[in-house]
């Protein structure tokens, strides 16, 4: 009752214009002007076509690769693998509930059977995992309070969420982010085994595994796959795997639609952060007064 | 390189006993003594049997209902619904990626077609959503730093994660938590429409929707369902729904195994929190130094 009264009083003391200006996150995105959207270069897209589902329906997953100023070591390898059609005929091997979906070579662990990597792959050093990936990070002008358990502050850079502390900044493991599978250090991954997050954001992986992009369309083709019953969610039998028909860089894919993201330095994005932090749409009775960075995703859509 | 040296130096300066004491979260759980586990009363379990999958495999989802001191208003209604076999023949109607799976009466919105509720259902007031659900909450002895964007502090009470501020405390929307679907306030839910979280924890729902429990086994039968293509992830056609065979309270289900959770006031749980906050197992090169409450789940398993 106390809270209800507080809400009623707040409404009474708010000017009418401000009340009308209370837009939901969805409305803010829908009304964002064209100038606030940035087209994603097709050369920064990675398109994975899985084998059709049981009803014959196509399953396409579109990934946006991180552009500069994010580190490009692994992304360079991924471009080489796609150009070599290396993933074609390989598979989704692992689906662990509330964690990750992983794809690549099911025999990667067996040196005798592992598929040979293309020539010219870079071998990012073990140090690469410890080093921070974002170059030229600029902290937000007004530092946010320390409300991120995993860093000193979080912000957005070039359309991507990043966390930071005195030592630098790094991209973060939110739902749908794509990273580079690896074994124990210093045996670092090459980019041939990739995964995406399908559960609560495993932020403890930040700075421990290299992130290279995010799924921007079709994640349901991965997140709704049957969970693996082997250790770590690997499929117990080959028949359970989902085959990869092809993985290509976007400008090699005919008829691919253009995609765009909401500029993270735009007024629309600032309004979106505020609306998500204190939900004022009719459904909500208790605005949170805060939000974690993985509940503040950057909107991405087909270009309008 | 700098970080690698720091790690190497840390290992050199750590006594051997402490190095041996570095257990992974999984090892801490496996070694927790029997005295640190608490049996869950079968009367606090809600067992949902879905129709078998396409291959004929059974699909059982086991939910632990919140005990006292958590509010029991909606849980009382859920007990009545289960006793009346009200859900039998109804369905999973909504699967929204990175958000929720919801089940109940597909016609709930249509007063002419909606299935009649059993007699004697409580009607929790609109205030019920604003009021805090946890009675007799005791703050942890040493308040944690403000690292939760959604509250002043988080802690564990009677085996459940809770957040708090000066006004009180409340359970939180982590992966697998079960809540009560509702329309706009003050038209509050009855407990007949339930949902569980299958994505990044939507903590902005805390204190806006009543939580009643958590899925402790079989969540993959919900999280791997095809996503709905209608608004909010509702299925566009009835044929896409998954039928519910039955929902019962645990002591009505023959042959149900016993379940137990790791006591949140035990030494094992304290060690587990520390290990998850600063991962020291071999895979990790950069311990996070923090963790959000939804990455610190309470272990639940079949009783050993």
Coordinates of C-alpha atoms in Angstrom, one line a residue:
Chain A
X1 CA 0.0 0.0 0.0
X2 CA 2.9 2.3 0.9
X3 CA 4.5 1.6 -2.5
X4 CA 1.2 2.1 -4.3
X5 CA 0.7 5.5 -2.6
X6 CA 4.3 6.5 -3.6
X7 CA 3.6 5.5 -7.2
X8 CA 0.3 7.5 -7.2
X9 CA 2.0 10.5 -5.7
X10 CA 4.8 10.3 -8.2
X11 CA 2.3 10.3 -11.0
X12 CA 0.5 13.4 -9.5
X13 CA 3.7 15.3 -9.2
X14 CA 4.9 14.5 -12.7
X15 CA 4.1 17.1 -15.5
X16 CA 1.7 15.8 -18.1
X17 CA 4.3 16.1 -20.9
X18 CA 6.7 13.9 -18.9
X19 CA 3.9 11.3 -18.4
X20 CA 3.3 11.3 -22.1
X21 CA 7.0 10.9 -22.7
X22 CA 7.1 7.6 -20.8
X23 CA 7.8 5.2 -23.6
X24 CA 8.5 1.5 -23.2
X25 CA 11.9 0.2 -24.5
X26 CA 10.1 -1.2 -27.6
X27 CA 8.5 2.1 -28.4
X28 CA 11.9 3.9 -28.1
X29 CA 13.5 1.5 -30.5
X30 CA 10.5 1.8 -32.9
X31 CA 10.7 5.6 -32.9
X32 CA 14.5 5.9 -33.1
X33 CA 15.3 8.0 -36.2
X34 CA 17.1 6.5 -39.2
X35 CA 20.2 8.6 -38.3
X36 CA 20.6 6.7 -35.0
X37 CA 21.1 3.4 -36.8
X38 CA 24.4 2.1 -38.2
X39 CA 24.6 -0.4 -41.0
X40 CA 26.7 -3.5 -40.4
X41 CA 29.1 -4.2 -43.2
X42 CA 28.3 -7.6 -44.8
X43 CA 32.0 -8.4 -44.5
X44 CA 31.5 -8.3 -40.7
X45 CA 28.7 -10.9 -40.8
X46 CA 29.3 -14.7 -40.5
X47 CA 26.4 -16.8 -41.9
X48 CA 25.9 -20.3 -40.6
X49 CA 23.4 -22.6 -42.4
X50 CA 22.6 -25.7 -40.5
X51 CA 20.9 -28.7 -42.0
X52 CA 17.1 -28.2 -42.3
X53 CA 15.1 -29.2 -39.2
X54 CA 12.9 -32.4 -39.1
X55 CA 10.1 -30.6 -41.0
X56 CA 12.5 -29.4 -43.7
X57 CA 12.6 -25.8 -42.5
X58 CA 15.9 -23.9 -43.2
X59 CA 18.0 -22.9 -40.2
X60 CA 20.2 -19.9 -40.7
X61 CA 22.2 -18.2 -37.9
X62 CA 23.6 -14.8 -38.6
X63 CA 26.6 -13.6 -36.4
X64 CA 28.0 -10.1 -36.3
X65 CA 31.8 -10.2 -35.9
X66 CA 33.5 -7.5 -33.8
X67 CA 35.0 -4.7 -35.8
X68 CA 38.1 -2.7 -34.8
X69 CA 38.9 -1.4 -32.2
X70 CA 38.3 -4.9 -30.9
X71 CA 41.2 -7.3 -31.3
X72 CA 41.2 -9.1 -34.7
X73 CA 43.5 -12.0 -34.2
X74 CA 40.9 -14.7 -33.9
X75 CA 38.5 -13.0 -36.3
X76 CA 41.3 -13.1 -38.9
X77 CA 41.4 -16.9 -38.4
X78 CA 37.6 -17.2 -38.6
X79 CA 37.7 -15.3 -42.0
X80 CA 40.3 -17.8 -43.2
X81 CA 38.2 -20.8 -42.0
X82 CA 35.1 -19.5 -43.7
X83 CA 37.0 -18.7 -47.0
X84 CA 38.4 -22.3 -46.9
X85 CA 34.8 -23.6 -46.4
X86 CA 36.4 -25.5 -43.5
X87 CA 33.3 -25.8 -41.3
X88 CA 31.1 -27.3 -44.2
X89 CA 30.1 -30.8 -43.2
X90 CA 31.1 -30.3 -39.5
X91 CA 28.5 -30.0 -36.7
X92 CA 27.0 -28.6 -33.6
X93 CA 28.6 -30.9 -31.0
X94 CA 27.6 -29.5 -27.7
X95 CA 24.5 -28.0 -26.1
X96 CA 24.7 -27.5 -22.4
X97 CA 21.6 -26.1 -20.8
X98 CA 21.9 -22.6 -19.3
X99 CA 25.4 -22.3 -20.7
X100 CA 26.6 -22.7 -24.3
X101 CA 26.0 -24.2 -27.8
X102 CA 29.3 -25.2 -29.4
X103 CA 30.2 -26.1 -33.0
X104 CA 33.2 -27.1 -35.0
X105 CA 35.1 -30.4 -35.6
X106 CA 33.7 -33.2 -33.4
X107 CA 37.1 -34.9 -33.6
X108 CA 39.1 -31.8 -32.7
X109 CA 40.4 -33.5 -29.5
X110 CA 41.8 -36.5 -31.4
X111 CA 45.0 -35.5 -33.2
X112 CA 44.8 -38.6 -35.5
X113 CA 41.3 -37.7 -36.7
X114 CA 41.1 -33.9 -36.4
X115 CA 40.3 -32.0 -39.5
X116 CA 43.4 -30.2 -40.8
X117 CA 43.2 -26.4 -40.4
X118 CA 43.8 -24.2 -43.5
X119 CA 47.3 -22.9 -44.1
X120 CA 48.3 -19.4 -42.8
X121 CA 46.3 -19.5 -39.5
X122 CA 47.6 -17.1 -36.9
X123 CA 48.5 -18.7 -33.6
X124 CA 47.4 -16.2 -31.0
X125 CA 49.7 -16.5 -28.0
X126 CA 48.7 -17.6 -24.6
X127 CA 49.2 -14.0 -23.5
X128 CA 46.4 -13.1 -25.9
X129 CA 43.9 -14.4 -23.4
X130 CA 45.3 -12.3 -20.6
X131 CA 45.6 -9.2 -22.6
X132 CA 42.6 -6.9 -22.9
X133 CA 40.9 -7.0 -26.3
X134 CA 39.6 -3.5 -26.7
X135 CA 42.1 -0.9 -28.0
X136 CA 41.6 2.8 -27.4
X137 CA 38.8 2.3 -24.9
X138 CA 37.4 5.5 -23.7
X139 CA 35.7 5.4 -20.3
X140 CA 32.3 7.0 -20.2
X141 CA 32.5 10.7 -19.2
X142 CA 30.6 10.2 -15.9
X143 CA 31.8 7.0 -14.4
X144 CA 28.9 4.8 -13.3
X145 CA 28.7 3.6 -9.7
X146 CA 30.3 0.3 -9.0
X147 CA 27.3 -1.9 -9.6
X148 CA 28.9 -4.5 -11.8
X149 CA 30.3 -7.4 -9.8
X150 CA 32.7 -8.3 -12.6
X151 CA 34.4 -4.9 -13.2
X152 CA 34.7 -1.4 -12.0
X153 CA 32.4 0.0 -14.7
X154 CA 30.6 -0.9 -17.8
X155 CA 29.9 1.1 -21.0
X156 CA 29.3 0.7 -24.7
X157 CA 32.0 1.0 -27.4
X158 CA 31.2 1.0 -31.1
X159 CA 27.9 -0.8 -30.5
X160 CA 29.2 -3.4 -28.1
X161 CA 29.0 -3.8 -24.3
X162 CA 32.4 -3.6 -22.5
X163 CA 33.5 -3.7 -18.9
X164 CA 36.6 -2.0 -17.5
X165 CA 38.9 -1.6 -14.6
X166 CA 42.2 0.3 -14.1
X167 CA 44.0 -2.2 -16.3
X168 CA 41.8 -1.7 -19.4
X169 CA 38.5 -2.9 -20.9
X170 CA 37.1 -6.0 -22.4
X171 CA 33.9 -7.3 -24.1
X172 CA 31.5 -9.2 -21.9
X173 CA 29.8 -12.7 -22.0
X174 CA 26.1 -11.8 -22.5
X175 CA 23.4 -14.0 -24.0
X176 CA 24.1 -14.6 -27.7
X177 CA 27.8 -13.5 -27.6
X178 CA 30.1 -15.8 -29.6
X179 CA 33.5 -16.9 -28.3
X180 CA 36.5 -19.1 -29.1
X181 CA 36.5 -22.6 -27.5
X182 CA 39.8 -23.6 -26.1
X183 CA 41.6 -26.2 -23.9
X184 CA 43.7 -25.4 -20.9
X185 CA 46.1 -22.5 -21.3
X186 CA 48.5 -22.0 -22.8
X187 CA 46.9 -24.2 -25.4
X188 CA 44.7 -21.4 -26.8
X189 CA 41.9 -21.9 -29.3
X190 CA 42.3 -21.1 -33.0
X191 CA 38.8 -19.9 -33.8
X192 CA 37.8 -23.2 -35.4
X193 CA 35.7 -24.2 -32.3
X194 CA 33.1 -21.5 -31.6
X195 CA 30.3 -21.3 -29.0
X196 CA 27.4 -19.0 -28.2
X197 CA 25.9 -18.3 -24.8
X198 CA 22.3 -19.7 -24.3
X199 CA 21.7 -19.1 -20.6
X200 CA 22.4 -16.6 -17.8
X201 CA 25.4 -14.6 -18.8
X202 CA 28.6 -16.5 -17.7
X203 CA 30.5 -13.3 -17.0
X204 CA 33.3 -15.3 -15.1
X205 CA 34.4 -16.3 -18.6
X206 CA 35.2 -12.6 -19.4
X207 CA 39.0 -12.2 -20.1
X208 CA 39.4 -16.0 -19.9
X209 CA 38.0 -16.7 -23.3
X210 CA 38.2 -14.5 -26.4
X211 CA 34.9 -13.1 -27.6
X212 CA 34.6 -12.5 -31.4
X213 CA 31.0 -11.6 -32.1
X214 CA 27.3 -12.0 -31.3
X215 CA 24.3 -13.8 -32.8
X216 CA 22.0 -11.2 -34.4
X217 CA 19.4 -13.5 -36.0
X218 CA 18.4 -17.1 -35.7
X219 CA 19.8 -17.9 -32.2
X220 CA 16.6 -20.0 -31.7
X221 CA 18.0 -22.6 -34.1
X222 CA 20.8 -23.1 -31.6
X223 CA 19.1 -22.4 -28.2
X224 CA 16.3 -24.8 -28.9
X225 CA 18.4 -27.8 -29.9
X226 CA 18.2 -30.9 -27.7
X227 CA 20.6 -30.8 -24.8
X228 CA 23.6 -33.1 -24.9
X229 CA 23.7 -35.9 -22.3
X230 CA 27.5 -36.4 -22.3
X231 CA 29.9 -34.5 -20.0
X232 CA 29.7 -30.7 -20.4
X233 CA 26.6 -31.2 -22.7
X234 CA 28.5 -32.8 -25.6
X235 CA 26.3 -35.2 -27.5
X236 CA 26.8 -38.8 -26.5
X237 CA 26.4 -40.1 -30.0
X238 CA 27.2 -38.7 -33.5
X239 CA 23.6 -39.1 -34.6
X240 CA 22.5 -36.4 -32.2
X241 CA 24.7 -33.7 -33.7
X242 CA 23.3 -31.1 -36.1
X243 CA 25.2 -30.9 -39.3
X244 CA 26.6 -27.6 -40.6
X245 CA 25.9 -27.1 -44.3
X246 CA 28.1 -24.0 -44.7
X247 CA 29.6 -21.0 -42.9
X248 CA 30.5 -18.0 -45.0
X249 CA 31.4 -14.4 -44.6
X250 CA 28.3 -12.2 -45.4
X251 CA 29.4 -10.7 -48.6
X252 CA 29.8 -14.3 -50.1
X253 CA 26.1 -15.0 -49.4
X254 CA 23.6 -14.1 -52.1
X255 CA 20.4 -12.4 -51.1
X256 CA 21.5 -11.7 -47.5
X257 CA 19.5 -8.8 -46.0
X258 CA 21.3 -5.8 -44.6
X259 CA 21.4 -5.5 -40.8
X260 CA 21.8 -2.4 -38.6
X261 CA 22.3 -1.7 -34.9
X262 CA 21.3 1.3 -32.7
X263 CA 24.3 3.6 -32.3
X264 CA 25.4 3.4 -28.7
X265 CA 26.3 7.1 -28.7
X266 CA 22.9 8.1 -29.9
X267 CA 20.1 9.9 -27.9
X268 CA 17.8 7.0 -28.6
X269 CA 20.2 4.5 -27.0
X270 CA 20.6 6.8 -23.9
X271 CA 16.8 6.9 -23.6
X272 CA 16.6 3.1 -24.0
X273 CA 19.1 2.6 -21.2
X274 CA 17.1 4.9 -18.9
X275 CA 13.8 3.1 -19.8
X276 CA 15.2 -0.3 -19.2
X277 CA 16.8 0.7 -15.9
X278 CA 13.6 2.2 -14.6
X279 CA 10.7 0.5 -16.4
X280 CA 7.7 2.8 -16.5
X281 CA 5.5 1.0 -18.9
X282 CA 2.1 -0.1 -17.5
X283 CA 3.1 -3.6 -16.6
X284 CA 5.6 -2.5 -14.0
X285 CA 4.8 -1.5 -10.5
X286 CA 8.4 -1.4 -9.0
X287 CA 11.0 0.1 -11.4
X288 CA 14.3 -1.6 -10.5
X289 CA 16.5 1.6 -10.4
X290 CA 19.4 -0.3 -12.0
X291 CA 20.2 -3.0 -14.6
X292 CA 23.1 -5.2 -15.4
X293 CA 24.8 -4.8 -18.7
X294 CA 23.5 -8.0 -20.1
X295 CA 19.9 -6.8 -19.5
X296 CA 20.8 -3.7 -21.6
X297 CA 21.4 -5.3 -25.0
X298 CA 22.2 -3.2 -28.1
X299 CA 19.2 -3.5 -30.6
X300 CA 20.1 -5.1 -33.9
X301 CA 17.5 -5.6 -36.7
X302 CA 17.2 -6.0 -40.4
X303 CA 17.8 -2.6 -42.1
X304 CA 14.5 -0.8 -42.6
Chain B
X1 CA 52.7 -11.5 -20.0
X2 CA 52.3 -9.2 -17.0
X3 CA 49.2 -11.2 -15.8
X4 CA 50.9 -14.5 -16.5
X5 CA 53.9 -13.4 -14.3
X6 CA 51.5 -12.3 -11.6
X7 CA 49.8 -15.7 -11.6
X8 CA 53.1 -17.5 -11.5
X9 CA 54.3 -15.4 -8.6
X10 CA 51.0 -16.0 -6.8
X11 CA 51.5 -19.7 -7.1
X12 CA 55.1 -19.5 -5.9
X13 CA 54.1 -17.5 -2.8
X14 CA 51.1 -19.8 -1.9
X15 CA 51.8 -22.5 0.6
X16 CA 51.4 -26.0 -0.8
X17 CA 48.5 -26.8 1.5
X18 CA 46.6 -23.9 0.2
X19 CA 47.3 -24.9 -3.4
X20 CA 45.9 -28.4 -2.7
X21 CA 42.9 -26.7 -1.1
X22 CA 42.0 -25.0 -4.4
X23 CA 38.9 -26.9 -5.3
X24 CA 36.6 -26.2 -8.2
X25 CA 32.9 -25.5 -7.5
X26 CA 32.1 -29.1 -8.7
X27 CA 34.6 -30.6 -6.3
X28 CA 33.3 -28.6 -3.4
X29 CA 29.8 -29.8 -4.1
X30 CA 30.9 -33.4 -4.5
X31 CA 32.8 -33.3 -1.2
X32 CA 30.2 -31.5 0.9
X33 CA 29.4 -33.8 3.9
X34 CA 25.9 -35.3 4.2
X35 CA 25.2 -32.9 7.1
X36 CA 25.4 -29.9 4.8
X37 CA 22.5 -31.2 2.6
X38 CA 18.8 -30.6 3.4
X39 CA 16.0 -32.9 2.2
X40 CA 13.2 -31.2 0.3
X41 CA 9.8 -32.3 1.6
X42 CA 7.9 -34.1 -1.2
X43 CA 4.9 -31.9 -0.3
X44 CA 7.1 -28.9 -1.5
X45 CA 7.6 -30.4 -5.0
X46 CA 5.4 -29.8 -8.0
X47 CA 5.7 -32.5 -10.7
X48 CA 4.8 -31.7 -14.3
X49 CA 4.6 -34.5 -16.8
X50 CA 4.4 -33.3 -20.4
X51 CA 3.3 -35.4 -23.3
X52 CA 6.3 -37.6 -24.5
X53 CA 8.5 -36.1 -27.1
X54 CA 8.5 -37.1 -30.8
X55 CA 10.6 -40.2 -30.0
X56 CA 8.3 -41.3 -27.2
X57 CA 10.6 -40.2 -24.4
X58 CA 8.9 -39.1 -21.2
X59 CA 9.3 -35.5 -20.2
X60 CA 9.1 -34.7 -16.5
X61 CA 9.8 -31.3 -14.9
X62 CA 10.3 -31.1 -11.1
X63 CA 9.7 -27.8 -9.4
X64 CA 10.6 -27.0 -5.8
X65 CA 8.0 -24.7 -4.3
X66 CA 9.2 -22.0 -1.9
X67 CA 8.6 -22.9 1.8
X68 CA 7.9 -20.5 4.6
X69 CA 9.2 -17.8 5.4
X70 CA 8.3 -17.0 1.8
X71 CA 4.8 -15.8 1.2
X72 CA 2.4 -18.7 0.6
X73 CA -0.6 -17.0 -1.0
X74 CA 0.0 -18.1 -4.6
X75 CA 1.5 -21.4 -3.5
X76 CA -1.7 -22.2 -1.7
X77 CA -3.6 -21.6 -5.0
X78 CA -1.1 -23.8 -6.8
X79 CA -1.7 -26.6 -4.4
X80 CA -5.5 -26.3 -5.0
X81 CA -5.0 -26.4 -8.7
X82 CA -2.8 -29.5 -8.5
X83 CA -5.2 -31.2 -6.2
X84 CA -8.1 -30.5 -8.6
X85 CA -6.0 -31.8 -11.5
X86 CA -6.8 -28.5 -13.1
X87 CA -3.7 -28.4 -15.4
X88 CA -4.2 -31.9 -16.9
X89 CA -4.8 -31.5 -20.6
X90 CA -3.7 -27.9 -20.8
X91 CA -0.5 -26.9 -22.4
X92 CA 2.8 -25.0 -22.7
X93 CA 1.6 -22.0 -24.7
X94 CA 4.6 -19.7 -24.9
X95 CA 8.3 -20.1 -25.4
X96 CA 10.1 -16.7 -25.9
X97 CA 13.8 -17.0 -26.5
X98 CA 16.1 -15.6 -23.8
X99 CA 13.1 -15.0 -21.6
X100 CA 10.4 -17.5 -20.4
X101 CA 8.4 -20.6 -21.0
X102 CA 4.8 -20.3 -19.9
X103 CA 2.1 -22.9 -19.3
X104 CA -1.5 -23.0 -18.3
X105 CA -4.8 -22.5 -20.1
X106 CA -4.4 -21.3 -23.7
X107 CA -7.8 -19.7 -23.5
X108 CA -7.2 -17.9 -20.3
X109 CA -7.6 -14.5 -21.9
X110 CA -11.0 -15.3 -23.3
X111 CA -13.6 -15.2 -20.6
X112 CA -16.1 -17.3 -22.6
X113 CA -13.7 -20.1 -23.2
X114 CA -11.4 -19.9 -20.2
X115 CA -11.3 -23.1 -18.0
X116 CA -13.1 -22.5 -14.7
X117 CA -10.8 -22.3 -11.7
X118 CA -11.4 -24.6 -8.7
X119 CA -13.5 -23.3 -5.9
X120 CA -11.8 -21.8 -2.9
X121 CA -9.0 -20.0 -4.7
X122 CA -7.5 -17.1 -2.8
X123 CA -7.5 -13.8 -4.6
X124 CA -4.2 -12.2 -3.7
X125 CA -4.7 -8.4 -3.7
X126 CA -3.0 -6.0 -6.1
X127 CA -0.9 -4.9 -3.1
X128 CA 0.4 -8.4 -2.9
X129 CA 2.7 -7.6 -5.8
X130 CA 4.1 -4.5 -4.2
X131 CA 4.6 -6.1 -0.8
X132 CA 7.8 -8.0 -0.2
X133 CA 7.5 -11.7 -0.1
X134 CA 10.0 -12.7 2.4
X135 CA 9.0 -12.6 6.1
X136 CA 11.6 -12.4 8.9
X137 CA 14.4 -11.7 6.5
X138 CA 17.8 -11.4 8.3
X139 CA 20.5 -9.4 6.5
X140 CA 23.8 -11.2 6.3
X141 CA 26.0 -10.3 9.3
X142 CA 28.6 -8.5 7.1
X143 CA 26.7 -6.5 4.5
X144 CA 28.1 -7.1 1.0
X145 CA 29.4 -4.2 -1.1
X146 CA 26.8 -2.7 -3.4
X147 CA 27.5 -4.8 -6.4
X148 CA 23.9 -5.8 -7.3
X149 CA 22.3 -3.3 -9.8
X150 CA 18.9 -4.4 -8.6
X151 CA 19.2 -4.1 -4.8
X152 CA 21.3 -2.9 -2.0
X153 CA 22.6 -6.4 -1.1
X154 CA 21.9 -10.0 -1.8
X155 CA 22.0 -13.0 0.4
X156 CA 20.6 -16.5 0.8
X157 CA 17.6 -17.4 3.0
X158 CA 16.5 -21.0 3.7
X159 CA 18.2 -22.2 0.5
X160 CA 17.0 -19.4 -1.8
X161 CA 18.6 -16.3 -3.2
X162 CA 17.1 -13.0 -2.0
X163 CA 17.9 -9.4 -2.6
X164 CA 17.1 -6.6 -0.2
X165 CA 17.0 -2.9 0.5
X166 CA 15.9 -0.7 3.4
X167 CA 12.3 -1.6 2.6
X168 CA 12.7 -5.4 2.9
X169 CA 13.8 -8.4 0.9
X170 CA 12.5 -10.4 -2.0
X171 CA 13.3 -13.5 -4.1
X172 CA 15.0 -12.9 -7.4
X173 CA 14.4 -13.9 -11.1
X174 CA 17.3 -16.2 -11.9
X175 CA 17.4 -18.9 -14.6
X176 CA 14.9 -21.7 -13.8
X177 CA 12.9 -19.6 -11.2
X178 CA 9.1 -20.1 -11.5
X179 CA 6.7 -17.2 -11.3
X180 CA 3.0 -16.4 -11.6
X181 CA 1.9 -15.0 -15.0
X182 CA -0.4 -12.0 -14.7
X183 CA -2.0 -9.2 -16.7
X184 CA -1.8 -5.5 -16.0
X185 CA -2.2 -4.6 -12.3
X186 CA -4.4 -4.6 -10.4
X187 CA -5.6 -7.7 -12.2
X188 CA -3.1 -10.0 -10.5
X189 CA -2.4 -13.6 -11.5
X190 CA -4.0 -16.5 -9.6
X191 CA -1.2 -19.1 -10.0
X192 CA -2.9 -20.9 -12.8
X193 CA -0.6 -19.5 -15.5
X194 CA 3.0 -20.2 -14.5
X195 CA 6.4 -19.5 -16.3
X196 CA 10.0 -20.3 -15.8
X197 CA 13.1 -18.3 -16.9
X198 CA 15.1 -19.7 -19.8
X199 CA 17.5 -16.9 -20.5
X200 CA 19.6 -14.2 -18.9
X201 CA 18.0 -13.5 -15.6
X202 CA 15.2 -10.8 -16.0
X203 CA 15.8 -9.2 -12.7
X204 CA 13.6 -6.2 -13.7
X205 CA 10.7 -8.5 -13.0
X206 CA 11.7 -8.8 -9.3
X207 CA 8.9 -7.4 -7.1
X208 CA 6.7 -7.0 -10.2
X209 CA 5.7 -10.6 -10.5
X210 CA 5.4 -13.1 -7.7
X211 CA 7.9 -16.0 -7.6
X212 CA 6.8 -19.3 -6.3
X213 CA 9.6 -21.8 -6.9
X214 CA 12.4 -23.1 -9.1
X215 CA 12.9 -26.0 -11.6
X216 CA 15.2 -28.5 -10.0
X217 CA 15.1 -31.2 -12.7
X218 CA 14.1 -31.5 -16.3
X219 CA 14.3 -27.8 -17.3
X220 CA 15.7 -29.0 -20.6
X221 CA 12.2 -30.3 -21.5
X222 CA 11.1 -26.6 -21.4
X223 CA 14.1 -24.7 -22.5
X224 CA 14.7 -26.7 -25.7
X225 CA 11.1 -26.4 -26.9
X226 CA 10.6 -24.6 -30.3
X227 CA 10.2 -20.9 -29.8
X228 CA 6.8 -19.5 -30.5
X229 CA 6.5 -17.2 -33.5
X230 CA 3.5 -15.1 -32.2
X231 CA 3.8 -11.9 -30.2
X232 CA 5.7 -12.4 -26.9
X233 CA 6.6 -16.0 -28.1
X234 CA 3.1 -17.4 -27.8
X235 CA 2.6 -20.2 -30.3
X236 CA 0.8 -19.0 -33.4
X237 CA -1.2 -22.2 -33.8
X238 CA -2.6 -24.7 -31.3
X239 CA -0.7 -27.6 -32.9
X240 CA 2.6 -26.1 -31.8
X241 CA 1.7 -26.4 -28.1
X242 CA 3.1 -29.1 -25.9
X243 CA 0.4 -30.9 -23.9
X244 CA 0.5 -31.2 -20.1
X245 CA -0.4 -34.7 -19.0
X246 CA -0.5 -33.9 -15.4
X247 CA 0.7 -31.6 -12.6
X248 CA 0.8 -33.0 -9.1
X249 CA 2.2 -32.2 -5.7
X250 CA 5.2 -34.5 -5.0
X251 CA 3.6 -36.7 -2.4
X252 CA 0.9 -37.7 -4.8
X253 CA 3.5 -39.1 -7.3
X254 CA 4.5 -42.7 -6.9
X255 CA 8.2 -43.5 -7.2
X256 CA 9.4 -39.9 -7.1
X257 CA 13.1 -39.7 -6.0
X258 CA 14.0 -37.6 -3.0
X259 CA 15.8 -34.3 -3.6
X260 CA 18.1 -32.3 -1.4
X261 CA 19.8 -28.9 -1.6
X262 CA 23.0 -27.6 -0.1
X263 CA 22.3 -25.7 3.0
X264 CA 23.0 -22.0 2.4
X265 CA 24.3 -21.5 6.0
X266 CA 26.8 -24.4 5.6
X267 CA 30.6 -24.2 5.4
X268 CA 30.4 -26.0 2.0
X269 CA 28.1 -23.3 0.6
X270 CA 30.4 -20.5 1.9
X271 CA 33.3 -22.2 0.2
X272 CA 31.3 -22.6 -3.0
X273 CA 30.5 -18.9 -3.1
X274 CA 34.2 -18.1 -2.7
X275 CA 35.2 -20.6 -5.4
X276 CA 32.7 -19.3 -7.9
X277 CA 33.6 -15.6 -7.2
X278 CA 37.3 -16.3 -7.8
X279 CA 37.6 -19.3 -10.0
X280 CA 41.0 -20.9 -9.3
X281 CA 40.5 -24.1 -11.3
X282 CA 43.0 -24.7 -14.1
X283 CA 40.8 -23.4 -16.9
X284 CA 40.8 -19.9 -15.5
X285 CA 43.5 -17.3 -16.0
X286 CA 41.6 -14.2 -14.7
X287 CA 39.4 -14.8 -11.6
X288 CA 36.6 -12.3 -11.7
X289 CA 36.7 -11.1 -8.1
X290 CA 33.0 -10.9 -8.0
X291 CA 29.8 -12.7 -9.2
X292 CA 26.2 -11.8 -9.5
X293 CA 23.7 -13.7 -7.5
X294 CA 22.3 -15.6 -10.5
X295 CA 25.7 -17.0 -11.2
X296 CA 25.8 -18.3 -7.6
X297 CA 23.0 -20.9 -7.8
X298 CA 22.1 -23.2 -4.8
X299 CA 23.0 -26.8 -5.7
X300 CA 20.0 -29.2 -5.8
X301 CA 20.3 -32.9 -6.6
X302 CA 18.7 -36.3 -6.1
X303 CA 19.3 -37.3 -2.5
X304 CA 22.4 -39.6 -2.2

